[in-house]
Amino acid sequence: MNATNVLEDLKRRFPNEPEYHQAVEEVLSTIEEEYNKHPEFDKVNLIERLCIPDRVYQFRVTWVDDQGNVRTNMGYRVQHNNAIGPYKGGIRFHASVNLGILKFLAFEQTFKNSLTTLPMGGGKGGSDFSPRGKSNAEVMRFCQAFMLELWRHIGPETDVPAGDIGVGGREVGYMFGMYKKLSHEFTGTLTGKGIEFGGSLIRPEATGYGNIYFLQEMLKTRGLDLKGKVCLISGSGNVAQYTAEKVIELGGKVVTMSDSDGYIYDPDGIDREKLDYIMELKNLYRGRIREYAEKYGCKYVAGAKPWGEKADIALPSATQNELNGDHARQLVANGVIAVSEGANMPSTPEAIRVFQEAKILYAPGKAANAGGVSVSGLEMTQNSIKLGWSKEEVDERLKSIMKNIHEACVKYGTEADGYINYVKGANVAGFMKVAKAMMAQGIV
Ligand code: NDP
Ligand code: 2IT
């Protein structure tokens, strides 16, 4: 395989999908060497079969808003690869959603899910519907209309969706209700369900907690821990909230959180009580992070990212490409020691280069945020055996999975000088398992 040629060909065949190209380029450039040690892979064109999704469903979603207007949105499900298990991955509702973004997410998900040690393939779906500013009734009608199309393509052994940006417990609940009605079955076809109807304890917390468990493992390699460390968090949604919760619990100090309008900087640190306020503000009232600054009298910066503030650790937890080369240089100049990604692909390729050249600890999302889908996998297991595990049991399993992922990154990513290249480690480890499974299953 020549990574450059494969990428150029994909760009020609699938133009106007820059995020998909970006995700593929990162993986190809880091696995090329390992791939070429196995001539049997190239004989069956494994690389194209791994980069191009198995299939994509695309549909119109029609719904009626509170004023009686008939509205349309686009709906998608990308089933990327099911070599090691049923397609698995979240659903994103955001105005920016398009096919290229979902293809990048489904591609990433395939490697992430492989790293979790659980039997899950990769998929992703979503819509350009934005829940922002919509009433509860509108969100419910949209979720039902979306599921009216999606339900025939998914199932507990086929494809198991979950949440992502704009899709949390409320939306999963509405989608599950409609799925159940249409399919005449009560099965664990979605994860992230409410605890009363087959959800798993710790699933809401899992991505954020998992990221911090991974960060702890990284810090350990340098004899460090989280105590007293100043942390920048972006976002204020599901991932950001539980990342903050775990940092606070372990004695770190969270000084920023953000949303798509701007960020707040609280030099005293966001403590438990202030975090409770953010959770209520975001999850119940669906307000803006600016209101935190008004309540607690701290700085609010509109239209900016938090990466210019001085800190020890950065935890990007909002969205893709939210941290660019300039941000990275500023973080490094300010003495950042670790960057661990809660979001998917939040750092641009240039930012990643800056972190790696500075030899700081840098973990890509597909390793660091794998805790969310891991507990989704544990939810699938609990649904299959029709039992629910305790909080402690799920949390222990999550810790152990994050530790395993860290070990895999160390195994495949340690360079000659001892620096751990977590990007290479995660990509090679994730790739090898899927590749071996595809080889064993023949040309399909
Ligand atoms: P939420 O919808 O709960 O929160 C998203 C947060 O990011 C909000 O604060 C939102 O601000 C902000 N945000 C979203 N889009 C943008 C944008 N284009 N520019 C700036 N800010 C933005 O989503 P999650 O917390 O679930 O997801 C956050 C990230 O984590 C995503 O990259 C997702 O793919 C990833 N992830 C999520 C997992 C999960 O289990 N939920 C698992 C693994 C990764 P606003 O409210 O203004 O829109
Ligand atoms: O990006 C992700 O890993 C998620 N949004 C979670 C997917 C899942 O199936 O739990």
PDB file of N, CA and C in Angstrom, residues 59-109:
ATOM      1  N   PHE A  59     -31.848   9.156   3.958  1.00  0.00           N
ATOM      2  CA  PHE A  59     -33.306   9.297   3.809  1.00  0.00           C
ATOM      3  C   PHE A  59     -33.784  10.684   4.226  1.00  0.00           C
ATOM      4  N   ARG A  60     -34.968  11.031   3.751  1.00  0.00           N
ATOM      5  CA  ARG A  60     -35.594  12.291   4.153  1.00  0.00           C
ATOM      6  C   ARG A  60     -36.431  12.043   5.405  1.00  0.00           C
ATOM      7  N   VAL A  61     -36.344  12.968   6.341  1.00  0.00           N
ATOM      8  CA  VAL A  61     -37.159  12.880   7.552  1.00  0.00           C
ATOM      9  C   VAL A  61     -38.150  14.041   7.510  1.00  0.00           C
ATOM     10  N   THR A  62     -39.422  13.723   7.582  1.00  0.00           N
ATOM     11  CA  THR A  62     -40.447  14.765   7.526  1.00  0.00           C
ATOM     12  C   THR A  62     -41.177  14.838   8.860  1.00  0.00           C
ATOM     13  N   TRP A  63     -41.324  16.033   9.371  1.00  0.00           N
ATOM     14  CA  TRP A  63     -41.971  16.202  10.671  1.00  0.00           C
ATOM     15  C   TRP A  63     -42.704  17.544  10.685  1.00  0.00           C
ATOM     16  N   VAL A  64     -43.555  17.722  11.692  1.00  0.00           N
ATOM     17  CA  VAL A  64     -44.381  18.930  11.766  1.00  0.00           C
ATOM     18  C   VAL A  64     -43.980  19.727  13.001  1.00  0.00           C
ATOM     19  N   ASP A  65     -43.650  21.005  12.818  1.00  0.00           N
ATOM     20  CA  ASP A  65     -43.240  21.808  13.976  1.00  0.00           C
ATOM     21  C   ASP A  65     -44.450  22.334  14.744  1.00  0.00           C
ATOM     22  N   ASP A  66     -44.190  23.042  15.839  1.00  0.00           N
ATOM     23  CA  ASP A  66     -45.275  23.470  16.721  1.00  0.00           C
ATOM     24  C   ASP A  66     -46.224  24.472  16.050  1.00  0.00           C
ATOM     25  N   GLN A  67     -45.749  25.114  14.992  1.00  0.00           N
ATOM     26  CA  GLN A  67     -46.615  26.076  14.279  1.00  0.00           C
ATOM     27  C   GLN A  67     -47.407  25.399  13.153  1.00  0.00           C
ATOM     28  N   GLY A  68     -47.195  24.101  13.002  1.00  0.00           N
ATOM     29  CA  GLY A  68     -47.917  23.373  11.960  1.00  0.00           C
ATOM     30  C   GLY A  68     -47.198  23.344  10.626  1.00  0.00           C
ATOM     31  N   ASN A  69     -45.980  23.881  10.568  1.00  0.00           N
ATOM     32  CA  ASN A  69     -45.211  23.822   9.316  1.00  0.00           C
ATOM     33  C   ASN A  69     -44.640  22.429   9.103  1.00  0.00           C
ATOM     34  N   VAL A  70     -44.689  21.962   7.870  1.00  0.00           N
ATOM     35  CA  VAL A  70     -44.095  20.665   7.550  1.00  0.00           C
ATOM     36  C   VAL A  70     -42.610  20.885   7.227  1.00  0.00           C
ATOM     37  N   ARG A  71     -41.748  20.212   7.982  1.00  0.00           N
ATOM     38  CA  ARG A  71     -40.305  20.456   7.858  1.00  0.00           C
ATOM     39  C   ARG A  71     -39.601  19.188   7.361  1.00  0.00           C
ATOM     40  N   THR A  72     -38.503  19.368   6.669  1.00  0.00           N
ATOM     41  CA  THR A  72     -37.713  18.206   6.248  1.00  0.00           C
ATOM     42  C   THR A  72     -36.269  18.339   6.722  1.00  0.00           C
ATOM     43  N   ASN A  73     -35.675  17.208   7.055  1.00  0.00           N
ATOM     44  CA  ASN A  73     -34.238  17.114   7.344  1.00  0.00           C
ATOM     45  C   ASN A  73     -33.712  15.878   6.653  1.00  0.00           C
ATOM     46  N   MET A  74     -32.383  15.790   6.562  1.00  0.00           N
ATOM     47  CA  MET A  74     -31.766  14.588   6.013  1.00  0.00           C
ATOM     48  C   MET A  74     -31.389  13.648   7.163  1.00  0.00           C
ATOM     49  N   GLY A  75     -31.604  12.353   6.952  1.00  0.00           N
ATOM     50  CA  GLY A  75     -31.188  11.346   7.923  1.00  0.00           C
ATOM     51  C   GLY A  75     -30.201  10.392   7.270  1.00  0.00           C
ATOM     52  N   TYR A  76     -29.267   9.865   8.075  1.00  0.00           N
ATOM     53  CA  TYR A  76     -28.224   8.965   7.550  1.00  0.00           C
ATOM     54  C   TYR A  76     -27.891   7.875   8.563  1.00  0.00           C
ATOM     55  N   ARG A  77     -27.455   6.739   8.044  1.00  0.00           N
ATOM     56  CA  ARG A  77     -26.765   5.746   8.869  1.00  0.00           C
ATOM     57  C   ARG A  77     -25.633   5.165   8.034  1.00  0.00           C
ATOM     58  N   VAL A  78     -24.426   5.311   8.532  1.00  0.00           N
ATOM     59  CA  VAL A  78     -23.255   4.770   7.851  1.00  0.00           C
ATOM     60  C   VAL A  78     -22.871   3.483   8.562  1.00  0.00           C
ATOM     61  N   GLN A  79     -22.974   2.353   7.865  1.00  0.00           N
ATOM     62  CA  GLN A  79     -22.556   1.071   8.439  1.00  0.00           C
ATOM     63  C   GLN A  79     -21.169   0.800   7.885  1.00  0.00           C
ATOM     64  N   HIS A  80     -20.174   1.084   8.698  1.00  0.00           N
ATOM     65  CA  HIS A  80     -18.817   1.094   8.148  1.00  0.00           C
ATOM     66  C   HIS A  80     -18.192  -0.289   8.039  1.00  0.00           C
ATOM     67  N   ASN A  81     -18.158  -1.025   9.148  1.00  0.00           N
ATOM     68  CA  ASN A  81     -17.452  -2.315   9.129  1.00  0.00           C
ATOM     69  C   ASN A  81     -17.997  -3.192  10.251  1.00  0.00           C
ATOM     70  N   ASN A  82     -18.367  -4.456   9.914  1.00  0.00           N
ATOM     71  CA  ASN A  82     -18.869  -5.350  10.967  1.00  0.00           C
ATOM     72  C   ASN A  82     -18.042  -6.634  11.062  1.00  0.00           C
ATOM     73  N   ALA A  83     -16.737  -6.493  10.819  1.00  0.00           N
ATOM     74  CA  ALA A  83     -15.867  -7.676  10.858  1.00  0.00           C
ATOM     75  C   ALA A  83     -15.770  -8.271  12.261  1.00  0.00           C
ATOM     76  N   ILE A  84     -15.838  -7.456  13.292  1.00  0.00           N
ATOM     77  CA  ILE A  84     -15.647  -8.021  14.641  1.00  0.00           C
ATOM     78  C   ILE A  84     -16.914  -7.980  15.495  1.00  0.00           C
ATOM     79  N   GLY A  85     -18.013  -7.470  14.952  1.00  0.00           N
ATOM     80  CA  GLY A  85     -19.268  -7.436  15.708  1.00  0.00           C
ATOM     81  C   GLY A  85     -20.281  -6.588  14.969  1.00  0.00           C
ATOM     82  N   PRO A  86     -21.514  -6.537  15.495  1.00  0.00           N
ATOM     83  CA  PRO A  86     -22.553  -5.713  14.853  1.00  0.00           C
ATOM     84  C   PRO A  86     -22.094  -4.252  14.748  1.00  0.00           C
ATOM     85  N   TYR A  87     -22.564  -3.536  13.741  1.00  0.00           N
ATOM     86  CA  TYR A  87     -22.259  -2.111  13.631  1.00  0.00           C
ATOM     87  C   TYR A  87     -22.684  -1.436  14.926  1.00  0.00           C
ATOM     88  N   LYS A  88     -21.856  -0.516  15.390  1.00  0.00           N
ATOM     89  CA  LYS A  88     -22.142   0.138  16.675  1.00  0.00           C
ATOM     90  C   LYS A  88     -21.595   1.545  16.633  1.00  0.00           C
ATOM     91  N   GLY A  89     -22.399   2.495  17.024  1.00  0.00           N
ATOM     92  CA  GLY A  89     -21.927   3.874  17.084  1.00  0.00           C
ATOM     93  C   GLY A  89     -23.094   4.818  17.246  1.00  0.00           C
ATOM     94  N   GLY A  90     -22.789   6.046  17.587  1.00  0.00           N
ATOM     95  CA  GLY A  90     -23.816   7.006  17.980  1.00  0.00           C
ATOM     96  C   GLY A  90     -24.584   7.620  16.833  1.00  0.00           C
ATOM     97  N   ILE A  91     -25.551   8.445  17.238  1.00  0.00           N
ATOM     98  CA  ILE A  91     -26.342   9.239  16.303  1.00  0.00           C
ATOM     99  C   ILE A  91     -26.139  10.697  16.680  1.00  0.00           C
ATOM    100  N   ARG A  92     -25.841  11.529  15.701  1.00  0.00           N
ATOM    101  CA  ARG A  92     -25.599  12.957  15.960  1.00  0.00           C
ATOM    102  C   ARG A  92     -26.700  13.798  15.330  1.00  0.00           C
ATOM    103  N   PHE A  93     -27.305  14.681  16.132  1.00  0.00           N
ATOM    104  CA  PHE A  93     -28.256  15.654  15.597  1.00  0.00           C
ATOM    105  C   PHE A  93     -27.627  17.033  15.730  1.00  0.00           C
ATOM    106  N   HIS A  94     -27.238  17.619  14.637  1.00  0.00           N
ATOM    107  CA  HIS A  94     -26.635  18.963  14.668  1.00  0.00           C
ATOM    108  C   HIS A  94     -26.755  19.552  13.266  1.00  0.00           C
ATOM    109  N   ALA A  95     -26.947  20.863  13.200  1.00  0.00           N
ATOM    110  CA  ALA A  95     -27.145  21.516  11.901  1.00  0.00           C
ATOM    111  C   ALA A  95     -25.986  21.252  10.933  1.00  0.00           C
ATOM    112  N   SER A  96     -24.789  20.986  11.459  1.00  0.00           N
ATOM    113  CA  SER A  96     -23.614  20.815  10.595  1.00  0.00           C
ATOM    114  C   SER A  96     -23.507  19.408  10.003  1.00  0.00           C
ATOM    115  N   VAL A  97     -24.363  18.487  10.414  1.00  0.00           N
ATOM    116  CA  VAL A  97     -24.201  17.086   9.991  1.00  0.00           C
ATOM    117  C   VAL A  97     -24.349  16.920   8.477  1.00  0.00           C
ATOM    118  N   ASN A  98     -23.395  16.221   7.878  1.00  0.00           N
ATOM    119  CA  ASN A  98     -23.505  15.827   6.470  1.00  0.00           C
ATOM    120  C   ASN A  98     -22.844  14.457   6.321  1.00  0.00           C
ATOM    121  N   LEU A  99     -22.918  13.909   5.119  1.00  0.00           N
ATOM    122  CA  LEU A  99     -22.430  12.546   4.931  1.00  0.00           C
ATOM    123  C   LEU A  99     -20.938  12.417   5.228  1.00  0.00           C
ATOM    124  N   GLY A 100     -20.147  13.414   4.833  1.00  0.00           N
ATOM    125  CA  GLY A 100     -18.691  13.340   5.046  1.00  0.00           C
ATOM    126  C   GLY A 100     -18.350  13.266   6.523  1.00  0.00           C
ATOM    127  N   ILE A 101     -19.046  14.051   7.332  1.00  0.00           N
ATOM    128  CA  ILE A 101     -18.786  14.043   8.784  1.00  0.00           C
ATOM    129  C   ILE A 101     -19.165  12.686   9.376  1.00  0.00           C
ATOM    130  N   LEU A 102     -20.290  12.137   8.939  1.00  0.00           N
ATOM    131  CA  LEU A 102     -20.693  10.836   9.498  1.00  0.00           C
ATOM    132  C   LEU A 102     -19.771   9.711   9.001  1.00  0.00           C
ATOM    133  N   LYS A 103     -19.239   9.848   7.797  1.00  0.00           N
ATOM    134  CA  LYS A 103     -18.281   8.840   7.310  1.00  0.00           C
ATOM    135  C   LYS A 103     -16.985   8.890   8.115  1.00  0.00           C
ATOM    136  N   PHE A 104     -16.542  10.096   8.459  1.00  0.00           N
ATOM    137  CA  PHE A 104     -15.332  10.193   9.301  1.00  0.00           C
ATOM    138  C   PHE A 104     -15.609   9.549  10.661  1.00  0.00           C
ATOM    139  N   LEU A 105     -16.774   9.820  11.218  1.00  0.00           N
ATOM    140  CA  LEU A 105     -17.076   9.301  12.559  1.00  0.00           C
ATOM    141  C   LEU A 105     -17.223   7.776  12.541  1.00  0.00           C
ATOM    142  N   ALA A 106     -17.836   7.233  11.497  1.00  0.00           N
ATOM    143  CA  ALA A 106     -18.025   5.776  11.408  1.00  0.00           C
ATOM    144  C   ALA A 106     -16.681   5.073  11.198  1.00  0.00           C
ATOM    145  N   PHE A 107     -15.812   5.699  10.413  1.00  0.00           N
ATOM    146  CA  PHE A 107     -14.465   5.162  10.172  1.00  0.00           C
ATOM    147  C   PHE A 107     -13.689   5.116  11.490  1.00  0.00           C
ATOM    148  N   GLU A 108     -13.669   6.237  12.211  1.00  0.00           N
ATOM    149  CA  GLU A 108     -12.983   6.309  13.510  1.00  0.00           C
ATOM    150  C   GLU A 108     -13.549   5.284  14.488  1.00  0.00           C
ATOM    151  N   GLN A 109     -14.879   5.165  14.465  1.00  0.00           N
ATOM    152  CA  GLN A 109     -15.565   4.284  15.404  1.00  0.00           C
ATOM    153  C   GLN A 109     -15.109   2.839  15.237  1.00  0.00           C
TER     154      GLN A 109
END
